[in-house]
mmCIF file of C-alpha atoms in Angstrom:
data_model
loop_
_atom_site.group_PDB
_atom_site.id
_atom_site.type_symbol
_atom_site.label_atom_id
_atom_site.label_comp_id
_atom_site.label_asym_id
_atom_site.label_seq_id
_atom_site.Cartn_x
_atom_site.Cartn_y
_atom_site.Cartn_z
ATOM 1 C CA MET A 224 18.547 -7.804 -9.226
ATOM 2 C CA SER A 225 17.696 -11.370 -10.277
ATOM 3 C CA GLU A 226 19.941 -13.016 -12.886
ATOM 4 C CA THR A 227 16.876 -14.411 -14.687
ATOM 5 C CA PRO A 228 14.541 -11.660 -15.940
ATOM 6 C CA LEU A 229 11.364 -11.447 -13.926
ATOM 7 C CA ILE A 230 9.427 -10.407 -17.026
ATOM 8 C CA GLU A 231 9.997 -12.562 -20.106
ATOM 9 C CA VAL A 232 9.349 -10.806 -23.415
ATOM 10 C CA LEU A 233 7.761 -13.250 -25.872
ATOM 11 C CA GLU A 234 9.537 -12.133 -29.016
ATOM 12 C CA GLY A 235 7.450 -11.986 -32.170
ATOM 13 C CA GLN A 236 4.124 -12.135 -30.321
ATOM 14 C CA GLN A 237 1.642 -9.273 -30.147
ATOM 15 C CA ARG A 238 -1.881 -8.724 -28.918
ATOM 16 C CA GLY A 239 -3.778 -5.746 -30.279
ATOM 17 C CA GLY A 240 -0.490 -4.338 -31.528
ATOM 18 C CA CYS A 241 1.027 -4.483 -28.024
ATOM 19 C CA PRO A 242 3.997 -6.636 -26.931
ATOM 20 C CA VAL A 243 3.342 -9.909 -25.112
ATOM 21 C CA VAL A 244 5.238 -10.830 -21.943
ATOM 22 C CA ASN A 245 5.094 -13.361 -19.144
ATOM 23 C CA PHE A 246 5.271 -11.863 -15.646
ATOM 24 C CA ASP A 247 4.634 -13.860 -12.468
ATOM 25 C CA PHE A 248 4.085 -11.104 -9.904
ATOM 26 C CA ASN A 249 4.014 -13.547 -6.979
ATOM 27 C CA GLN A 250 7.686 -14.512 -7.148
ATOM 28 C CA PRO A 251 9.888 -13.602 -4.185
ATOM 29 C CA LEU A 252 12.877 -11.893 -5.773
ATOM 30 C CA PRO A 253 15.965 -9.930 -4.706
ATOM 31 C CA ILE A 254 15.257 -6.429 -3.486
ATOM 32 C CA HIS A 255 14.409 -3.836 -6.190
ATOM 33 C CA SER A 256 13.969 -6.534 -8.879
ATOM 34 C CA TYR A 257 10.348 -5.556 -9.431
ATOM 35 C CA HIS A 258 10.976 -1.848 -9.924
ATOM 36 C CA GLU A 259 13.959 -2.463 -12.188
ATOM 37 C CA GLU A 260 12.163 -5.026 -14.344
ATOM 38 C CA LEU A 261 9.109 -2.792 -14.663
ATOM 39 C CA ASP A 262 11.413 0.013 -15.795
ATOM 40 C CA ARG A 263 12.740 -2.341 -18.466
ATOM 41 C CA ILE A 264 9.342 -3.413 -19.765
ATOM 42 C CA ARG A 265 7.895 0.123 -19.729
ATOM 43 C CA ALA A 266 10.688 1.132 -22.105
ATOM 44 C CA LEU A 267 9.277 -1.431 -24.524
ATOM 45 C CA SER A 268 5.687 -0.120 -24.493
ATOM 46 C CA PRO A 269 3.253 1.729 -22.190
ATOM 47 C CA ILE A 270 0.830 -1.223 -22.531
ATOM 48 C CA VAL A 271 1.685 -4.927 -22.752
ATOM 49 C CA TRP A 272 -0.301 -8.151 -22.593
ATOM 50 C CA ASN A 273 0.824 -10.523 -19.832
ATOM 51 C CA THR A 274 0.135 -14.237 -20.394
ATOM 52 C CA TYR A 275 0.474 -15.122 -16.698
ATOM 53 C CA GLY A 276 -2.536 -16.419 -14.765
ATOM 54 C CA GLY A 277 -4.952 -16.456 -17.682
ATOM 55 C CA GLY A 278 -3.705 -13.192 -19.133
ATOM 56 C CA PHE A 279 -4.203 -9.497 -18.433
ATOM 57 C CA TRP A 280 -3.157 -6.094 -19.724
ATOM 58 C CA MET A 281 -0.414 -4.198 -17.928
ATOM 59 C CA LEU A 282 -0.700 -0.402 -17.996
ATOM 60 C CA LEU A 283 2.758 0.940 -17.328
ATOM 61 C CA ASN A 284 3.082 4.707 -17.731
ATOM 62 C CA ASP A 285 1.568 7.643 -15.901
ATOM 63 C CA GLU A 286 -0.958 8.522 -18.602
ATOM 64 C CA THR A 287 -2.451 5.043 -19.053
ATOM 65 C CA VAL A 288 -2.648 4.292 -15.331
ATOM 66 C CA ARG A 289 -4.071 7.715 -14.498
ATOM 67 C CA ASP A 290 -6.714 7.481 -17.228
ATOM 68 C CA ALA A 291 -7.782 4.018 -16.074
ATOM 69 C CA PHE A 292 -8.127 5.165 -12.455
ATOM 70 C CA HIS A 293 -10.488 7.907 -13.624
ATOM 71 C CA ASP A 294 -12.590 5.801 -16.034
ATOM 72 C CA HIS A 295 -14.717 3.452 -13.929
ATOM 73 C CA GLN A 296 -17.199 2.979 -16.767
ATOM 74 C CA VAL A 297 -14.574 0.978 -18.657
ATOM 75 C CA PHE A 298 -12.138 -0.040 -15.909
ATOM 76 C CA SER A 299 -14.433 -1.396 -13.201
ATOM 77 C CA SER A 300 -13.399 -2.039 -9.604
ATOM 78 C CA GLU A 301 -15.612 -5.116 -9.393
ATOM 79 C CA ALA A 302 -12.429 -7.208 -9.729
ATOM 80 C CA THR A 303 -9.127 -5.866 -8.375
ATOM 81 C CA ILE A 304 -6.722 -8.824 -8.667
ATOM 82 C CA PRO A 305 -5.493 -9.059 -12.282
ATOM 83 C CA THR A 306 -5.546 -12.876 -12.286
ATOM 84 C CA VAL A 307 -9.011 -13.155 -10.708
ATOM 85 C CA PRO A 308 -11.669 -11.784 -13.087
ATOM 86 C CA GLU A 309 -14.533 -13.444 -11.192
ATOM 87 C CA PRO A 310 -13.707 -13.072 -7.479
ATOM 88 C CA ASP A 311 -15.901 -14.872 -4.975
ATOM 89 C CA TRP A 312 -15.522 -11.933 -2.582
ATOM 90 C CA HIS A 313 -16.642 -8.310 -2.759
ATOM 91 C CA TRP A 314 -14.767 -5.752 -0.661
ATOM 92 C CA ILE A 315 -16.556 -2.537 0.306
ATOM 93 C CA PRO A 316 -15.761 0.188 -0.712
ATOM 94 C CA THR A 317 -12.711 -1.115 -2.623
ATOM 95 C CA MET A 318 -14.723 -3.023 -5.206
ATOM 96 C CA GLU A 319 -17.586 -0.543 -5.516
ATOM 97 C CA ASN A 320 -17.910 1.815 -8.460
ATOM 98 C CA PRO A 321 -19.418 5.306 -8.447
ATOM 99 C CA PRO A 322 -21.985 6.468 -7.558
ATOM 100 C CA LYS A 323 -22.391 3.906 -4.747
ATOM 101 C CA HIS A 324 -18.699 4.043 -3.910
ATOM 102 C CA LYS A 325 -19.102 7.695 -2.938
ATOM 103 C CA LEU A 326 -21.914 6.817 -0.491
ATOM 104 C CA TYR A 327 -19.671 4.365 1.350
ATOM 105 C CA ARG A 328 -16.682 6.692 1.374
ATOM 106 C CA ARG A 329 -18.833 9.445 2.836
ATOM 107 C CA VAL A 330 -19.393 7.456 6.058
ATOM 108 C CA LEU A 331 -15.680 6.637 6.332
ATOM 109 C CA ASN A 332 -14.033 9.965 5.581
ATOM 110 C CA ALA A 333 -14.301 11.748 8.939
ATOM 111 C CA PRO A 334 -11.612 9.938 11.003
ATOM 112 C CA PHE A 335 -9.138 10.084 8.101
ATOM 113 C CA SER A 336 -9.653 13.716 7.069
ATOM 114 C CA PRO A 337 -6.694 16.138 7.164
ATOM 115 C CA ARG A 338 -8.186 17.900 10.177
ATOM 116 C CA ALA A 339 -8.757 14.671 12.111
ATOM 117 C CA ILE A 340 -5.188 13.555 11.445
ATOM 118 C CA ARG A 341 -3.790 16.943 12.508
ATOM 119 C CA ASP A 342 -5.734 16.642 15.755
ATOM 120 C CA ARG A 343 -4.097 13.254 16.377
ATOM 121 C CA GLU A 344 -0.561 14.303 15.520
ATOM 122 C CA ASP A 345 0.658 14.481 19.122
ATOM 123 C CA ARG A 346 -0.603 10.960 19.827
ATOM 124 C CA ILE A 347 0.943 9.617 16.635
ATOM 125 C CA ARG A 348 4.253 11.183 17.643
ATOM 126 C CA GLU A 349 4.019 9.693 21.143
ATOM 127 C CA HIS A 350 3.549 6.238 19.676
ATOM 128 C CA ALA A 351 6.537 6.643 17.352
ATOM 129 C CA ILE A 352 8.769 7.736 20.230
ATOM 130 C CA ASP A 353 7.515 4.927 22.470
ATOM 131 C CA PHE A 354 8.567 2.339 19.887
ATOM 132 C CA ILE A 355 11.889 3.972 18.958
ATOM 133 C CA GLU A 356 13.278 4.792 22.413
ATOM 134 C CA PRO A 357 13.737 1.159 23.562
ATOM 135 C CA LEU A 358 15.570 0.350 20.322
ATOM 136 C CA VAL A 359 18.319 2.954 20.704
ATOM 137 C CA ALA A 360 20.458 0.886 23.066
ATOM 138 C CA ARG A 361 20.073 -2.330 21.095
ATOM 139 C CA GLY A 362 22.255 -1.398 18.137
ATOM 140 C CA ARG A 363 20.642 -3.979 15.836
ATOM 141 C CA VAL A 364 17.004 -4.647 14.974
ATOM 142 C CA ASN A 365 14.802 -6.083 12.297
ATOM 143 C CA PHE A 366 13.237 -2.724 11.488
ATOM 144 C CA VAL A 367 10.124 -4.310 9.977
ATOM 145 C CA ASP A 368 9.249 -6.348 13.064
ATOM 146 C CA ALA A 369 10.488 -3.901 15.687
ATOM 147 C CA PHE A 370 8.939 -0.747 14.273
ATOM 148 C CA ALA A 371 7.347 -0.779 10.817
ATOM 149 C CA LYS A 372 4.662 -3.303 11.777
ATOM 150 C CA GLU A 373 3.976 -2.177 15.310
ATOM 151 C CA TYR A 374 3.892 1.606 15.021
ATOM 152 C CA PRO A 375 1.296 2.105 12.242
ATOM 153 C CA THR A 376 -0.763 -0.764 13.644
ATOM 154 C CA LYS A 377 -1.028 0.899 17.039
ATOM 155 C CA VAL A 378 -1.926 4.237 15.464
ATOM 156 C CA PHE A 379 -4.550 2.712 13.209
ATOM 157 C CA LEU A 380 -6.199 0.566 15.859
ATOM 158 C CA GLU A 381 -6.342 3.540 18.199
ATOM 159 C CA ILE A 382 -8.083 5.641 15.551
ATOM 160 C CA LEU A 383 -10.666 2.889 15.188
ATOM 161 C CA GLY A 384 -10.982 2.414 18.946
ATOM 162 C CA LEU A 385 -9.630 -1.155 19.023
ATOM 163 C CA PRO A 386 -7.199 -2.429 21.673
ATOM 164 C CA HIS A 387 -3.594 -2.536 20.539
ATOM 165 C CA GLU A 388 -3.107 -6.029 21.944
ATOM 166 C CA ASP A 389 -5.398 -7.263 19.189
ATOM 167 C CA SER A 390 -2.635 -6.452 16.719
ATOM 168 C CA ALA A 391 -1.296 -9.930 17.569
ATOM 169 C CA LYS A 392 -4.332 -11.261 15.715
ATOM 170 C CA PHE A 393 -4.688 -8.684 12.977
ATOM 171 C CA VAL A 394 -1.095 -8.493 11.737
ATOM 172 C CA PRO A 395 -0.798 -12.234 10.875
ATOM 173 C CA TRP A 396 -4.271 -12.224 9.334
ATOM 174 C CA VAL A 397 -3.446 -9.268 7.093
ATOM 175 C CA GLU A 398 -0.083 -10.710 6.036
ATOM 176 C CA THR A 399 -1.751 -14.005 5.146
ATOM 177 C CA VAL A 400 -4.442 -12.318 3.072
ATOM 178 C CA PHE A 401 -1.907 -10.291 1.081
ATOM 179 C CA GLY A 402 0.215 -13.413 0.662
ATOM 180 C CA GLY A 403 -2.723 -15.177 -0.971
ATOM 181 C CA LEU A 404 -3.818 -12.450 -3.389
ATOM 182 C CA GLY A 405 -3.479 -13.805 -6.901
ATOM 183 C CA ALA A 406 -1.552 -16.853 -5.690
ATOM 184 C CA GLU A 407 -1.982 -20.105 -7.595
ATOM 185 C CA ASP A 408 -0.814 -22.230 -4.660
ATOM 186 C CA GLY A 409 -3.789 -23.955 -3.026
ATOM 187 C CA ASP A 410 -2.324 -23.742 0.483
ATOM 188 C CA ALA A 411 -1.910 -19.960 0.156
ATOM 189 C CA THR A 412 -5.501 -19.461 -1.008
ATOM 190 C CA THR A 413 -6.830 -21.690 1.783
ATOM 191 C CA ALA A 414 -4.816 -19.768 4.361
ATOM 192 C CA MET A 415 -6.115 -16.516 2.870
ATOM 193 C CA ALA A 416 -9.714 -17.686 3.248
ATOM 194 C CA ASP A 417 -9.071 -18.732 6.848
ATOM 195 C CA ALA A 418 -7.528 -15.342 7.646
ATOM 196 C CA GLN A 419 -10.464 -13.505 6.105
ATOM 197 C CA ALA A 420 -12.804 -15.644 8.194
ATOM 198 C CA GLY A 421 -10.827 -14.754 11.319
ATOM 199 C CA ILE A 422 -11.164 -11.035 10.600
ATOM 200 C CA ARG A 423 -14.864 -11.394 9.895
ATOM 201 C CA ASN A 424 -15.560 -13.358 13.084
ATOM 202 C CA TYR A 425 -13.741 -10.736 15.139
ATOM 203 C CA PHE A 426 -16.105 -8.065 13.854
ATOM 204 C CA VAL A 427 -19.164 -10.305 14.175
ATOM 205 C CA GLU A 428 -18.453 -10.431 17.912
ATOM 206 C CA LEU A 429 -17.801 -6.685 18.017
ATOM 207 C CA LEU A 430 -21.050 -5.876 16.219
ATOM 208 C CA ASP A 431 -23.046 -8.151 18.544
ATOM 209 C CA ASP A 432 -21.568 -6.300 21.509
ATOM 210 C CA LEU A 433 -22.251 -2.864 20.014
ATOM 211 C CA LYS A 434 -25.915 -3.688 19.514
ATOM 212 C CA THR A 435 -26.357 -4.075 23.278
ATOM 213 C CA ASN A 436 -23.509 -1.841 24.466
ATOM 214 C CA PRO A 437 -23.124 1.142 22.114
ATOM 215 C CA ARG A 438 -20.191 3.428 22.874
ATOM 216 C CA GLU A 439 -19.876 7.188 22.854
ATOM 217 C CA ASP A 440 -17.523 8.816 20.323
ATOM 218 C CA ASP A 441 -16.738 5.406 18.840
ATOM 219 C CA PHE A 442 -15.998 4.798 15.174
ATOM 220 C CA PHE A 443 -17.620 1.366 14.997
ATOM 221 C CA THR A 444 -20.722 2.432 16.924
ATOM 222 C CA ASP A 445 -21.135 5.325 14.484
ATOM 223 C CA LEU A 446 -20.529 3.029 11.523
ATOM 224 C CA SER A 447 -23.115 0.514 12.770
ATOM 225 C CA ARG A 448 -25.697 3.334 12.821
ATOM 226 C CA ALA A 449 -24.677 4.892 9.495
ATOM 227 C CA LYS A 450 -26.864 5.275 6.446
ATOM 228 C CA ILE A 451 -25.743 4.396 2.946
ATOM 229 C CA GLY A 452 -27.699 6.978 1.066
ATOM 230 C CA ASP A 453 -31.171 6.732 2.576
ATOM 231 C CA GLU A 454 -30.830 3.139 3.782
ATOM 232 C CA PRO A 455 -29.471 2.004 7.169
ATOM 233 C CA ILE A 456 -26.232 0.085 6.828
ATOM 234 C CA THR A 457 -26.749 -3.678 6.920
ATOM 235 C CA ASP A 458 -24.821 -6.044 9.162
ATOM 236 C CA GLU A 459 -23.201 -7.528 6.075
ATOM 237 C CA GLU A 460 -22.051 -4.110 4.855
ATOM 238 C CA PHE A 461 -20.689 -3.275 8.307
ATOM 239 C CA LEU A 462 -18.686 -6.509 8.500
ATOM 240 C CA ASN A 463 -17.375 -6.124 4.972
ATOM 241 C CA ILE A 464 -16.222 -2.534 5.517
ATOM 242 C CA CYS A 465 -14.505 -3.431 8.790
ATOM 243 C CA GLY A 466 -12.519 -6.183 7.142
ATOM 244 C CA VAL A 467 -11.430 -3.926 4.301
ATOM 245 C CA LEU A 468 -10.346 -1.163 6.680
ATOM 246 C CA VAL A 469 -8.068 -3.568 8.527
ATOM 247 C CA LEU A 470 -6.553 -4.898 5.309
ATOM 248 C CA ALA A 471 -5.996 -1.419 3.915
ATOM 249 C CA GLY A 472 -4.664 0.121 7.107
ATOM 250 C CA LEU A 473 -2.199 -2.369 8.532
ATOM 251 C CA ASP A 474 0.165 -3.230 5.696
ATOM 252 C CA THR A 475 0.844 -0.329 3.343
ATOM 253 C CA VAL A 476 2.677 1.999 5.755
ATOM 254 C CA LYS A 477 4.765 -0.931 6.994
ATOM 255 C CA SER A 478 5.837 -1.746 3.454
ATOM 256 C CA GLN A 479 6.553 1.846 2.499
ATOM 257 C CA LEU A 480 8.621 2.487 5.627
ATOM 258 C CA GLY A 481 10.759 -0.551 4.835
ATOM 259 C CA TYR A 482 11.739 0.811 1.430
ATOM 260 C CA MET A 483 12.382 4.283 2.856
ATOM 261 C CA MET A 484 14.696 3.100 5.589
ATOM 262 C CA LEU A 485 16.577 0.810 3.231
ATOM 263 C CA HIS A 486 17.132 3.740 0.872
ATOM 264 C CA LEU A 487 18.343 6.012 3.662
ATOM 265 C CA ALA A 488 20.609 3.292 5.044
ATOM 266 C CA GLU A 489 22.219 2.793 1.650
ATOM 267 C CA ASN A 490 22.343 6.489 0.688
ATOM 268 C CA PRO A 491 24.046 8.346 3.545
ATOM 269 C CA ASP A 492 24.056 11.664 1.683
ATOM 270 C CA ASP A 493 20.263 11.645 1.517
ATOM 271 C CA ARG A 494 20.095 10.585 5.153
ATOM 272 C CA GLN A 495 22.420 13.409 6.192
ATOM 273 C CA ARG A 496 20.234 15.929 4.423
ATOM 274 C CA ILE A 497 17.145 15.027 6.448
ATOM 275 C CA ILE A 498 19.246 14.994 9.628
ATOM 276 C CA ASP A 499 20.555 18.493 8.876
ATOM 277 C CA GLU A 500 17.284 19.767 7.400
ATOM 278 C CA PRO A 501 14.365 18.008 9.105
ATOM 279 C CA GLU A 502 12.004 20.457 7.424
ATOM 280 C CA LEU A 503 12.878 18.544 4.228
ATOM 281 C CA ILE A 504 11.288 15.327 5.512
ATOM 282 C CA PRO A 505 7.844 15.824 3.880
ATOM 283 C CA VAL A 506 9.579 16.302 0.512
ATOM 284 C CA ALA A 507 11.779 13.273 1.160
ATOM 285 C CA VAL A 508 8.787 11.114 2.057
ATOM 286 C CA GLU A 509 6.934 12.139 -1.089
ATOM 287 C CA GLU A 510 9.919 11.429 -3.297
ATOM 288 C CA MET A 511 10.666 8.019 -1.767
ATOM 289 C CA VAL A 512 6.996 7.032 -1.987
ATOM 290 C CA ARG A 513 7.136 7.920 -5.677
ATOM 291 C CA VAL A 514 10.320 6.013 -6.480
ATOM 292 C CA TYR A 515 9.414 2.976 -4.356
ATOM 293 C CA SER A 516 5.649 2.816 -4.831
ATOM 294 C CA ILE A 517 4.206 -0.571 -3.964
ATOM 295 C CA VAL A 518 0.643 -1.224 -5.205
ATOM 296 C CA MET A 519 -0.150 -3.133 -8.414
ATOM 297 C CA ASP A 520 -3.906 -2.735 -8.593
ATOM 298 C CA GLY A 521 -6.351 -4.512 -10.887
ATOM 299 C CA ARG A 522 -9.454 -3.529 -12.838
ATOM 300 C CA LYS A 523 -11.942 -5.416 -14.982
ATOM 301 C CA ILE A 524 -12.688 -4.053 -18.440
ATOM 302 C CA VAL A 525 -16.481 -4.077 -18.774
ATOM 303 C CA GLN A 526 -16.959 -2.784 -22.301
ATOM 304 C CA ASP A 527 -15.035 -3.117 -25.537
ATOM 305 C CA THR A 528 -12.722 -0.159 -25.922
ATOM 306 C CA GLU A 529 -9.713 1.135 -27.767
ATOM 307 C CA PHE A 530 -7.481 2.443 -25.019
ATOM 308 C CA HIS A 531 -4.485 4.494 -26.088
ATOM 309 C CA GLY A 532 -4.552 2.705 -29.432
ATOM 310 C CA CYS A 533 -4.851 -0.756 -27.911
ATOM 311 C CA PRO A 534 -8.106 -2.711 -28.526
ATOM 312 C CA MET A 535 -9.375 -4.301 -25.299
ATOM 313 C CA LYS A 536 -12.363 -6.602 -24.853
ATOM 314 C CA ALA A 537 -15.062 -6.646 -22.196
ATOM 315 C CA GLY A 538 -14.041 -9.283 -19.648
ATOM 316 C CA ASP A 539 -10.318 -8.627 -19.988
ATOM 317 C CA MET A 540 -8.400 -7.747 -16.829
ATOM 318 C CA ALA A 541 -5.869 -4.940 -16.465
ATOM 319 C CA MET A 542 -3.115 -4.264 -13.975
ATOM 320 C CA LEU A 543 -2.728 -0.578 -13.108
ATOM 321 C CA THR A 544 0.991 -0.937 -12.497
ATOM 322 C CA VAL A 545 1.628 1.995 -10.167
ATOM 323 C CA PRO A 546 5.278 1.083 -9.350
ATOM 324 C CA SER A 547 5.969 1.569 -13.047
ATOM 325 C CA ALA A 548 3.806 4.660 -13.590
ATOM 326 C CA THR A 549 5.494 6.608 -10.808
ATOM 327 C CA ARG A 550 8.854 6.113 -12.562
ATOM 328 C CA ASP A 551 7.648 7.149 -16.013
ATOM 329 C CA GLU A 552 10.386 8.891 -18.017
ATOM 330 C CA THR A 553 7.828 10.949 -19.938
ATOM 331 C CA LYS A 554 6.701 12.583 -16.685
ATOM 332 C CA TYR A 555 9.795 12.630 -14.462
ATOM 333 C CA ALA A 556 13.409 13.439 -15.256
ATOM 334 C CA ASN A 557 15.726 10.580 -14.219
ATOM 335 C CA PRO A 558 12.667 8.917 -12.607
ATOM 336 C CA GLY A 559 14.393 6.062 -10.781
ATOM 337 C CA LYS A 560 16.595 8.448 -8.782
ATOM 338 C CA VAL A 561 15.497 9.761 -5.403
ATOM 339 C CA ASP A 562 16.038 13.510 -5.633
ATOM 340 C CA PHE A 563 14.975 15.719 -2.737
ATOM 341 C CA ASN A 564 15.414 18.775 -4.988
ATOM 342 C CA ARG A 565 12.974 17.467 -7.572
ATOM 343 C CA THR A 566 10.407 19.951 -8.854
ATOM 344 C CA ASP A 567 8.445 17.641 -11.192
ATOM 345 C CA ALA A 568 7.061 15.084 -8.718
ATOM 346 C CA THR A 569 3.711 16.632 -7.880
ATOM 347 C CA GLY A 570 0.601 14.559 -8.471
ATOM 348 C CA HIS A 571 2.258 11.136 -8.516
ATOM 349 C CA LEU A 572 0.050 8.046 -8.445
ATOM 350 C CA ALA A 573 1.473 6.188 -5.438
ATOM 351 C CA PHE A 574 -1.778 6.777 -3.536
ATOM 352 C CA ALA A 575 -3.867 6.043 -6.680
ATOM 353 C CA ALA A 576 -6.183 8.626 -8.249
ATOM 354 C CA GLY A 577 -9.800 9.326 -9.030
ATOM 355 C CA PRO A 578 -12.662 8.038 -6.852
ATOM 356 C CA HIS A 579 -10.494 5.313 -5.349
ATOM 357 C CA LYS A 580 -7.643 7.521 -4.186
ATOM 358 C CA CYS A 581 -6.434 6.047 -0.905
ATOM 359 C CA LEU A 582 -8.729 6.861 2.034
ATOM 360 C CA GLY A 583 -5.754 6.856 4.411
ATOM 361 C CA THR A 584 -3.483 9.140 2.375
ATOM 362 C CA HIS A 585 -3.301 11.886 5.004
ATOM 363 C CA LEU A 586 -2.720 9.412 7.822
ATOM 364 C CA ALA A 587 -0.019 7.524 5.928
ATOM 365 C CA ARG A 588 1.891 10.678 5.065
ATOM 366 C CA ARG A 589 1.731 11.923 8.655
ATOM 367 C CA GLU A 590 2.860 8.566 10.073
ATOM 368 C CA MET A 591 5.823 8.369 7.709
ATOM 369 C CA ASN A 592 6.871 11.983 8.282
ATOM 370 C CA ILE A 593 6.793 11.549 12.056
ATOM 371 C CA ALA A 594 8.568 8.186 11.885
ATOM 372 C CA LEU A 595 11.524 9.607 9.941
ATOM 373 C CA GLU A 596 11.707 12.698 12.103
ATOM 374 C CA GLU A 597 11.703 10.897 15.443
ATOM 375 C CA TRP A 598 13.915 8.006 14.321
ATOM 376 C CA HIS A 599 16.662 10.314 13.047
ATOM 377 C CA LYS A 600 16.603 12.405 16.203
ATOM 378 C CA ARG A 601 17.601 9.275 18.128
ATOM 379 C CA ILE A 602 19.321 6.981 15.628
ATOM 380 C CA PRO A 603 20.775 9.247 12.951
ATOM 381 C CA HIS A 604 23.475 6.902 11.622
ATOM 382 C CA TYR A 605 22.805 3.267 10.776
ATOM 383 C CA ARG A 606 23.544 0.712 8.097
ATOM 384 C CA ALA A 607 21.556 -2.057 6.442
ATOM 385 C CA VAL A 608 23.018 -5.530 6.818
ATOM 386 C CA GLU A 609 22.239 -8.851 5.129
ATOM 387 C CA VAL A 610 20.797 -6.901 2.196
ATOM 388 C CA ASP A 611 21.641 -9.697 -0.251
ATOM 389 C CA ALA A 612 19.108 -11.878 1.546
ATOM 390 C CA LEU A 613 16.235 -9.380 1.197
ATOM 391 C CA ARG A 614 13.300 -10.480 -0.918
ATOM 392 C CA GLU A 615 10.222 -8.665 -2.200
ATOM 393 C CA THR A 616 7.083 -9.968 -3.827
ATOM 394 C CA GLY A 617 3.806 -8.722 -5.304
ATOM 395 C CA PRO A 618 1.046 -7.880 -5.892
ATOM 396 C CA GLN A 619 1.752 -5.354 -3.132
ATOM 397 C CA LEU A 620 5.482 -4.918 -2.856
ATOM 398 C CA GLY A 621 7.028 -5.107 0.580
ATOM 399 C CA LEU A 622 9.865 -6.395 2.737
ATOM 400 C CA GLU A 623 9.303 -8.929 5.474
ATOM 401 C CA GLU A 624 12.560 -7.991 7.191
ATOM 402 C CA LEU A 625 15.188 -5.271 7.149
ATOM 403 C CA TRP A 626 18.114 -5.586 9.538
ATOM 404 C CA LEU A 627 19.635 -2.291 10.604
ATOM 405 C CA GLU A 628 22.714 -1.808 12.765
ATOM 406 C CA TRP A 629 24.233 1.249 14.439
ATOM 407 C CA ASP A 630 26.915 2.055 16.957
ATOM 408 C CA VAL A 631 25.641 2.357 20.511
ATOM 409 C CA ALA A 632 27.124 5.084 22.679
ATOM 410 C CA GLU A 633 29.107 3.819 25.685
#
């Protein structure tokens, strides 16, 4: 935890009857600082006004975040970074509202459906094993680089029909884009724009090739021929969707796995339970995703409203602070504790809710379940080292490294 509070409460100040704070969500801070500080500020009020970056509302408990996810007529997805109310980009389908959002999701659902993911389970498991087996004899790895980046990337690119060697391009691009979201540093925003251009150009070349060399049973060929409602998809829509898929698919599982493995390294009793009872792993995954949720999403308020007693104006921005909502004391008993016996954790918001519930939810859960199962078959006992050096940052929480060590059999 940082010695200086991440979120400064501006005593004596209010906006619409809500407390006023200052919260820079781009700071790299010691591990778990974000979750702990959000716990602190949620205890003050379920809604606060944040003065950072021009100002935005922070929705902090389960009820406010859930209601905002479901109310696109007030909380519009046309802007999704709380400090950027007028973005000069438009991501499809992320920044679409119903009913058009549903038309785009319809052409994307098939490869990420529960049935499609079940059909791929053996391949997903093979990939996990292929990455874990060479690590067993090493005894020390940066888990993020050695596994958490590579494994979900290979799975995702295979689902889309892209060569895994292209992960060497995609992974740095995606990390750069997320590093620039909401950043005020000019170098970070320039690098973000360059990375987005790199992703776009990749798919420009792919689309040109598909027009002359369509492929059978190929996601991108099918997407290039799709209809959005009654209209054929445009090249611009195709390129936009492809870029968003890459951004959404290559970072979230990596980040979530980092928090899970850190927790299990530091809580040997929990780790022993999933070793002894592997059938408990789906419950364990769900509980760790809840406690260590990572996404701080944004919405633009498009009409004056009184939301849970707080007057908000059209044009205001709001942060749907999921890492706070999933630890809401009014919904969960002892919410910051990982408890594999918990009975009150159903319906958490870690994968969002409403029309924009994560497209890759079923894939992400399956990847994480398989990863924990196969890792603990081969490396059941390990410890986290250099934890004091770990840093996390927003607006999507994640670890860039996690060093694990274990004893190697002679």
